[in-house]
CSV table of C-alpha atoms in Angstrom, one decimal:
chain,number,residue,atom,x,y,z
A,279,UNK,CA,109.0,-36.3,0.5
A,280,UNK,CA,112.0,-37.9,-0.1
A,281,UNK,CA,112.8,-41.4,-2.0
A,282,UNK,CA,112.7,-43.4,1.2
A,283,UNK,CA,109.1,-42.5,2.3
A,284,UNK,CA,108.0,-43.4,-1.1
A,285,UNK,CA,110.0,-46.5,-1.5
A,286,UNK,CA,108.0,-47.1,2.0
A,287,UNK,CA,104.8,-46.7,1.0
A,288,UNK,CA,105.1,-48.6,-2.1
A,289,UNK,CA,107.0,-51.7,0.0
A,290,UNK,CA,104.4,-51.4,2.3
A,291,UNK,CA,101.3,-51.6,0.3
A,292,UNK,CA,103.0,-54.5,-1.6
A,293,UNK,CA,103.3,-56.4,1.5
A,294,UNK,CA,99.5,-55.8,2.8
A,295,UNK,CA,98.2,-56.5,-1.1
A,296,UNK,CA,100.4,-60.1,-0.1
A,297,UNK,CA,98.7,-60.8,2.7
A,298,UNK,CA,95.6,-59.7,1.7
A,299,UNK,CA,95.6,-62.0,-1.4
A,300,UNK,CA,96.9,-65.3,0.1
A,301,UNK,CA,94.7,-64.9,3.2
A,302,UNK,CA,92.0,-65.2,0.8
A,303,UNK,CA,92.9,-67.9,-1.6
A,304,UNK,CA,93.5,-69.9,2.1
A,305,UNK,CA,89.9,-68.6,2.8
A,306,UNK,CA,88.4,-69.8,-0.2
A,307,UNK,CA,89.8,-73.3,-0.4
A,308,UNK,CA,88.9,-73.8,3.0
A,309,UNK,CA,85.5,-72.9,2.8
A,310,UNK,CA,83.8,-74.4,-0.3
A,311,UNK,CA,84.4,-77.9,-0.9
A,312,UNK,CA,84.4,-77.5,-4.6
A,313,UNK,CA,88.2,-76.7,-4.1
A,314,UNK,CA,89.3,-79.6,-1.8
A,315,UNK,CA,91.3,-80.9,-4.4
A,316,UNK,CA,95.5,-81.9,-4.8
A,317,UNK,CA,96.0,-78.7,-6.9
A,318,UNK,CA,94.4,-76.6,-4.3
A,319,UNK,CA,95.4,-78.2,-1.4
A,320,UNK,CA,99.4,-77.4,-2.9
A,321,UNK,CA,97.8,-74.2,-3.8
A,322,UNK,CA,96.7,-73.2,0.2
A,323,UNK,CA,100.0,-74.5,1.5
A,324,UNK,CA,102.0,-72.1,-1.1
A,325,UNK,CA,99.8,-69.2,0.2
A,326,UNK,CA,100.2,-70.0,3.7
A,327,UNK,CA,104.0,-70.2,2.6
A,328,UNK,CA,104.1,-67.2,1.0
A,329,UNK,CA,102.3,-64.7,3.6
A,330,UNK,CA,105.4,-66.1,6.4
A,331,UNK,CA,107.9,-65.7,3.4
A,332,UNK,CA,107.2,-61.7,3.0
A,333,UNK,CA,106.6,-61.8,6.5
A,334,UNK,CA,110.4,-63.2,7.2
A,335,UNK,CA,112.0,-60.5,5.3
A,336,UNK,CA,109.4,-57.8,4.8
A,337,UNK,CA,110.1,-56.0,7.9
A,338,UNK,CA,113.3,-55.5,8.3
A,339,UNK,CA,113.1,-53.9,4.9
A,340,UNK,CA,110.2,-51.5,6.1
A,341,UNK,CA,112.7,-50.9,8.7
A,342,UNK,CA,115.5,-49.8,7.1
A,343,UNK,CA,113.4,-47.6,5.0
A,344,UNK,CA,111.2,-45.7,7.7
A,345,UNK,CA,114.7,-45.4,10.3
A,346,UNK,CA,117.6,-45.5,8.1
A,347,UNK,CA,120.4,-48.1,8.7
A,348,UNK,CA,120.0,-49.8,12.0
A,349,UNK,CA,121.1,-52.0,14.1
A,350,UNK,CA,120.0,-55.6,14.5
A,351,UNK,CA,121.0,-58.3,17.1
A,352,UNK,CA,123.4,-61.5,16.2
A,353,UNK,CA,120.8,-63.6,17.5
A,354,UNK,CA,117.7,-62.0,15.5
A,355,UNK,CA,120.0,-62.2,12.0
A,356,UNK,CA,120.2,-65.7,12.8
A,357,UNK,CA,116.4,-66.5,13.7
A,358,UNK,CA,115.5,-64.7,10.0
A,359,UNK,CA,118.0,-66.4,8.1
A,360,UNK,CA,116.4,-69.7,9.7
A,361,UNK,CA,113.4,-69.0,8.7
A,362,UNK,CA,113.8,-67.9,5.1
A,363,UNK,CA,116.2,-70.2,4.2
A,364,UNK,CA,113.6,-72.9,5.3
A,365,UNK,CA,111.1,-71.3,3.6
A,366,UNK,CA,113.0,-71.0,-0.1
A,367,UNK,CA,114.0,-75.0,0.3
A,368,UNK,CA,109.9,-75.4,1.2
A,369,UNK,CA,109.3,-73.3,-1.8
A,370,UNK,CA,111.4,-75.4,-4.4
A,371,UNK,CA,109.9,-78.4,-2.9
A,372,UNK,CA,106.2,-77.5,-2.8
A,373,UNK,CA,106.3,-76.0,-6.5
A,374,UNK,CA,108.2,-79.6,-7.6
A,375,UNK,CA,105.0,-81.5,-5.9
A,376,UNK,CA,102.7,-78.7,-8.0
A,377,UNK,CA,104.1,-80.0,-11.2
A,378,UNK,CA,104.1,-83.4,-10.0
A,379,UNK,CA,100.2,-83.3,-9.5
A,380,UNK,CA,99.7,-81.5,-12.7
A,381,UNK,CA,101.9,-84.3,-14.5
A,382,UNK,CA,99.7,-86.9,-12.9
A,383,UNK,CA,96.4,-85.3,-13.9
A,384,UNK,CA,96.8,-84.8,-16.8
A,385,UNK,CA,99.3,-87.5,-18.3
A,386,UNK,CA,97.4,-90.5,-15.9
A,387,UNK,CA,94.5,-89.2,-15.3
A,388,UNK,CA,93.2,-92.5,-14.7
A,389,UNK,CA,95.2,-93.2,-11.6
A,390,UNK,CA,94.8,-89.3,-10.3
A,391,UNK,CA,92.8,-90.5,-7.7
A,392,UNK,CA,94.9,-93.3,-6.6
A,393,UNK,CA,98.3,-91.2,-6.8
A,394,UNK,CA,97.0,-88.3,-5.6
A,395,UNK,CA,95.1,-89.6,-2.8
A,396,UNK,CA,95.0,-87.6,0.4
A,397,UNK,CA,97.7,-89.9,2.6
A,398,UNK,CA,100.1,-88.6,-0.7
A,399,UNK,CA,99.2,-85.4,-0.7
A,400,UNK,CA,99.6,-84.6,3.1
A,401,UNK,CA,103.0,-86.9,3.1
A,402,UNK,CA,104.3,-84.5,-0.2
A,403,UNK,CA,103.7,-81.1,1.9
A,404,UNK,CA,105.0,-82.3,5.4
A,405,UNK,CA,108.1,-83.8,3.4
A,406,UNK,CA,108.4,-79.9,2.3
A,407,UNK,CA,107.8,-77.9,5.6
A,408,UNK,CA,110.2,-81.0,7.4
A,409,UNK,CA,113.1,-81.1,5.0
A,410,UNK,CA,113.3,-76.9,4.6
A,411,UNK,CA,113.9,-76.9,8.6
A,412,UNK,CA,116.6,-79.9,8.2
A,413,UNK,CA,118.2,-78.1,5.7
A,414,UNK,CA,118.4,-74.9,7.0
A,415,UNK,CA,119.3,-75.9,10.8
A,416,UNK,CA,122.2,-77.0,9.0
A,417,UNK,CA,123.1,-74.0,6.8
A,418,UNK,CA,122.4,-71.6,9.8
A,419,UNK,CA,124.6,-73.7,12.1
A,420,UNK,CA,127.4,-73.6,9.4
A,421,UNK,CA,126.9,-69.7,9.4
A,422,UNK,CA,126.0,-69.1,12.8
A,423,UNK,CA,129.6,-70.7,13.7
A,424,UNK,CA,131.6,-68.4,12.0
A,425,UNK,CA,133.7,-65.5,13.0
A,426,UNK,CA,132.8,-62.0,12.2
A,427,UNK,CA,135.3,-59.3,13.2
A,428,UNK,CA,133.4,-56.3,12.5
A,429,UNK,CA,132.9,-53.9,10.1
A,430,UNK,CA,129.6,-56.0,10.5
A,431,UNK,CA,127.7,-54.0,8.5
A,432,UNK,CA,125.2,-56.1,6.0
A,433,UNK,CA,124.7,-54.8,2.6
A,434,UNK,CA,121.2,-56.4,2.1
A,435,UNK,CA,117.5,-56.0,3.2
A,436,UNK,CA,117.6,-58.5,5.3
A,437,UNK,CA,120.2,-61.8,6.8
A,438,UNK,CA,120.9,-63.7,3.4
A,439,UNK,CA,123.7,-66.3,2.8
A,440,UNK,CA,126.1,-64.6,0.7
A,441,UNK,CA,126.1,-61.3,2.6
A,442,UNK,CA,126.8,-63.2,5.8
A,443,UNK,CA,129.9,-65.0,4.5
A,444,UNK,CA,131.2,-61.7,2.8
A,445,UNK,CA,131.4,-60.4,7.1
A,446,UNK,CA,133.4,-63.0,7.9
A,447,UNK,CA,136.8,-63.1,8.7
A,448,UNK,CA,137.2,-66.9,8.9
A,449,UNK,CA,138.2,-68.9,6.3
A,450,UNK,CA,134.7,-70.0,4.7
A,451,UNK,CA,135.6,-72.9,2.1
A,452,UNK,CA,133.3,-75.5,4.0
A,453,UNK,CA,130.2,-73.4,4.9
A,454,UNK,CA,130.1,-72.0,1.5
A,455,UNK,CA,130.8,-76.0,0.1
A,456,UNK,CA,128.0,-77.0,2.3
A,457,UNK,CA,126.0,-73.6,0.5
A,458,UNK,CA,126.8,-74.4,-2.4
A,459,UNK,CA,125.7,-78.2,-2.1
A,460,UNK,CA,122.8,-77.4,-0.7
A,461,UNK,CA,121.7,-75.4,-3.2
A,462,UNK,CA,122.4,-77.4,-5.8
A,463,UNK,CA,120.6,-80.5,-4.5
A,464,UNK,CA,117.3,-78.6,-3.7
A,465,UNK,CA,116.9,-76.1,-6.1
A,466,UNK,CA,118.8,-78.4,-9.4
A,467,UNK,CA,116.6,-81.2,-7.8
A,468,UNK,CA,113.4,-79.8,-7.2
A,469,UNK,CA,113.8,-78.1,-10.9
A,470,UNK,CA,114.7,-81.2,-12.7
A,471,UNK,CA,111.3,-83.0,-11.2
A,472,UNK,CA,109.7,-80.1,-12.6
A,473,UNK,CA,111.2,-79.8,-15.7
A,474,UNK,CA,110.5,-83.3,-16.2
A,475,UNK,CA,106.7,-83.1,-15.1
A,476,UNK,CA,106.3,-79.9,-17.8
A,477,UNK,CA,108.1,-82.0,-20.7
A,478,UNK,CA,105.9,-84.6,-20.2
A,479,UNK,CA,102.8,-82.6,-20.4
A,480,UNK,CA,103.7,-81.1,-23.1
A,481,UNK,CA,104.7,-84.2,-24.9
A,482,UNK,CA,101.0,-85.6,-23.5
A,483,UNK,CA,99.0,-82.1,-24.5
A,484,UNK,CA,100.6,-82.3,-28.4
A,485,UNK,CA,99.2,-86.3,-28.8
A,486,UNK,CA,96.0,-84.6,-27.8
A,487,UNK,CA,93.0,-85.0,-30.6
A,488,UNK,CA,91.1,-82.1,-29.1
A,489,UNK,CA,92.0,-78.5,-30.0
A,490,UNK,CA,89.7,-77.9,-26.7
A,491,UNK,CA,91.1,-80.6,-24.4
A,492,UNK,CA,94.9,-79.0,-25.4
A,493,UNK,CA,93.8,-75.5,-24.7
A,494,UNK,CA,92.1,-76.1,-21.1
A,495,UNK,CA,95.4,-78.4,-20.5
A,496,UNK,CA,97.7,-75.9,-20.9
A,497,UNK,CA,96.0,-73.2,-19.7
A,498,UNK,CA,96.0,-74.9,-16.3
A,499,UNK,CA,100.1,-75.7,-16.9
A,500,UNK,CA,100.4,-72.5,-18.2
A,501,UNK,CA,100.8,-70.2,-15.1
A,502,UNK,CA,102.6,-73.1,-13.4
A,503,UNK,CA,105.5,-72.0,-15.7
A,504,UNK,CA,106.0,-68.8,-15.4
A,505,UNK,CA,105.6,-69.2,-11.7
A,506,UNK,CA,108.5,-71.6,-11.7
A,507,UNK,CA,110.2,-69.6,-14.3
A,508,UNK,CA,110.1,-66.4,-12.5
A,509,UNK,CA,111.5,-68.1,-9.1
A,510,UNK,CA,114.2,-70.2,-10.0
A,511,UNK,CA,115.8,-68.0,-12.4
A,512,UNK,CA,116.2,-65.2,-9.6
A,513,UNK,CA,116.9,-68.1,-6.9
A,514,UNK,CA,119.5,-70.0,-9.4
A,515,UNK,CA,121.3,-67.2,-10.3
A,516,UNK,CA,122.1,-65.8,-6.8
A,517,UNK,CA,122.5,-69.2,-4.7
A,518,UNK,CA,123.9,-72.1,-7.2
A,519,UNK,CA,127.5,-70.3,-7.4
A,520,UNK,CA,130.4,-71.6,-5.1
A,521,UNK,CA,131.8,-68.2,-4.1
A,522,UNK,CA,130.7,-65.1,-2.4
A,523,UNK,CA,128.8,-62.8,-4.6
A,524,UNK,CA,130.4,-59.6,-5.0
A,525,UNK,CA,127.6,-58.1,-7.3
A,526,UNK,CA,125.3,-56.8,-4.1
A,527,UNK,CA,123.1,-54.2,-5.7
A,528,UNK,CA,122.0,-56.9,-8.8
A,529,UNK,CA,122.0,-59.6,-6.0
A,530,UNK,CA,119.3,-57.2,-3.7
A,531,UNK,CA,117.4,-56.3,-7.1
A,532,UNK,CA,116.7,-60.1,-7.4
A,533,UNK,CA,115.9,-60.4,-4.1
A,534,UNK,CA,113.2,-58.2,-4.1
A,535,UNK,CA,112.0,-60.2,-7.1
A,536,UNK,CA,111.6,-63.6,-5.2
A,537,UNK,CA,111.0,-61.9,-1.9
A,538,UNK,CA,108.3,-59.4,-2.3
A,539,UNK,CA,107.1,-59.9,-6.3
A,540,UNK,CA,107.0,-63.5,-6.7
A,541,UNK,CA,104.8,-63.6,-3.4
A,542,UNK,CA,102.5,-60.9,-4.6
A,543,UNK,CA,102.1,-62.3,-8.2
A,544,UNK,CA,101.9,-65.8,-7.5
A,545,UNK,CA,97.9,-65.8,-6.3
A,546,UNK,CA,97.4,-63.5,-9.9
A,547,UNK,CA,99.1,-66.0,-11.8
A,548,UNK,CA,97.8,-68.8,-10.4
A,549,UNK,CA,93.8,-67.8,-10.1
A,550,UNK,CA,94.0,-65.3,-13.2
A,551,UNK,CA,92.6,-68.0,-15.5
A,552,UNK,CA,91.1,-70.6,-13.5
A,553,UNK,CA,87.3,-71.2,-13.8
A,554,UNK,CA,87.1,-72.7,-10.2
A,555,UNK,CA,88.4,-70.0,-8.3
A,556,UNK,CA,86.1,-67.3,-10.4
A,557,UNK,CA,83.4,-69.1,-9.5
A,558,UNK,CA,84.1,-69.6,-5.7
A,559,UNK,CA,84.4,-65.6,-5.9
A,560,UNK,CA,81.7,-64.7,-7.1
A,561,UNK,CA,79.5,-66.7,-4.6
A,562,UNK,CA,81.7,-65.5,-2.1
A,563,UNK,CA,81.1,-62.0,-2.7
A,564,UNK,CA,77.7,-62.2,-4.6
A,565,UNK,CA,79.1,-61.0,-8.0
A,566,UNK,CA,76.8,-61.6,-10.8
């Protein structure tokens, strides 16, 4: 068996344990109304964001394994760079409204139901789906515009920003001014409001009299952070740099960490240590 069919079968069985886990924390919240809350309502949408993230660039990576290099249309390279450049922005935005709900529950908890009220809620997530489409009809359009005089062969899993503009054979100051301004604004943007929210949990949990009330506080922060963490350290590094990245294999290592591990670990993380959602599984499934 060579390397390929094994890299195949792992890719693959990541991809299915993916699904598998966000289809249920979508199934859960939906069906017990114990979990019709903010945090779970941001919770759903980052699962339902997730499965059609690994779905964006999953298969073209099972592709490439099970065939070998192939060919893919102009057209079709386009469509998937849409897509998951509309899903990242969504991402950064969606996680950014996480911390903001977390900062309000626990640093106003007072006004939690008036902040966090259902119009604000459903305005927070359709601000995220909306303004990932803006922003990448505009990136794609830069790209899509270019020329590319052949070799045209991509050195990535699938159609990503910086392998595009290394194809081309125009000059690409603008588009990668407009990437690089882009990126900056959401992922800088979306990190500061996070940052911010964090810092002034932390500042809340410390004043804390309860050793009990600081403990459940940050437990519920806790995987919050190394969610964030874990993305935007991979996403920063690769996107938030003006030029074209030379770097390819480190740039496709990272890839795979925000592409197919940060999608696969994000339901552990989040649902590891949370009462509610141990509870709503074992009535589901009739554990004792």
């Amino acid at each position: 068996m060579e390397i390929r069919d094994v890299l195949f079968a792992v890719f693959l069985t990541l991809y299915l344990l993916t699904l598998l886990e966000n289809t249920l924390i979508i199934y859960l919240i939906c069906s017990h109304r114990e979990l019709h809350k903010p945090m779970y309502f941001f919770l759903g949408n980052l699962s339902c964001l997730e499965m059609c993230y690994v779905s964006a660039t999953m298969p073209t990576l099972l592709v490439g394994l099970w065939t070998g290099p192939y060919h893919i249309f102009f057209v079709t390279c386009m469509t998937q760079l849409f897509f998951f450049v509309s899903l990242i922005c969504t991402e950064c935005t969606l996680l950014a409204s996480m911390a903001y709900d977390r900062y309000v529950a626990i640093c106003r908890p007072l006004h939690y139901p008036l902040l966090m009220r259902f119009q604000v809620c459903l305005g927070l997530a359709l601000s995220s789906w909306l303004g990932g489409l803006v922003v990448s009809a505009i990136k794609t359009k830069c790209i899509a515009s270019l020329s590319y005089c052949g070799p045209n062969v991509l050195n990535q899993f699938f159609c990503d920003v910086s392998p595009l503009l290394n194809l081309s054979c125009t000059h690409v100051a603008l588009t990668e001014l407009v990437d690089f301004i882009s990126a900056i604004v959401i992922f800088c943007g979306t990190l500061l409001v996070s940052l911010a929210s964090y810092s002034a949990i932390g500042m809340t949990v410390l004043r804390m009299p309860s050793a009990a009330a600081r403990r459940k506080a940050f437990s519920t922060c806790a995987s919050h952070l190394v969610v964030v963490g874990i993305f935007y350290s991979a996403a920063l590094f690769i996107y938030c740099r003006p030029s074209r990245i030379k770097s390819m294999d480190l740039n496709k290592v990272l890839s795979v960490i925000y592409t197919v591990v940060t999608p696969l670990c994000n339901p552990i993380i989040y649902c590891l240590r949370n009462k509610e959602i141990h509870t709503v599984l074992r009535k589901t499934f009739h554990w004792p």
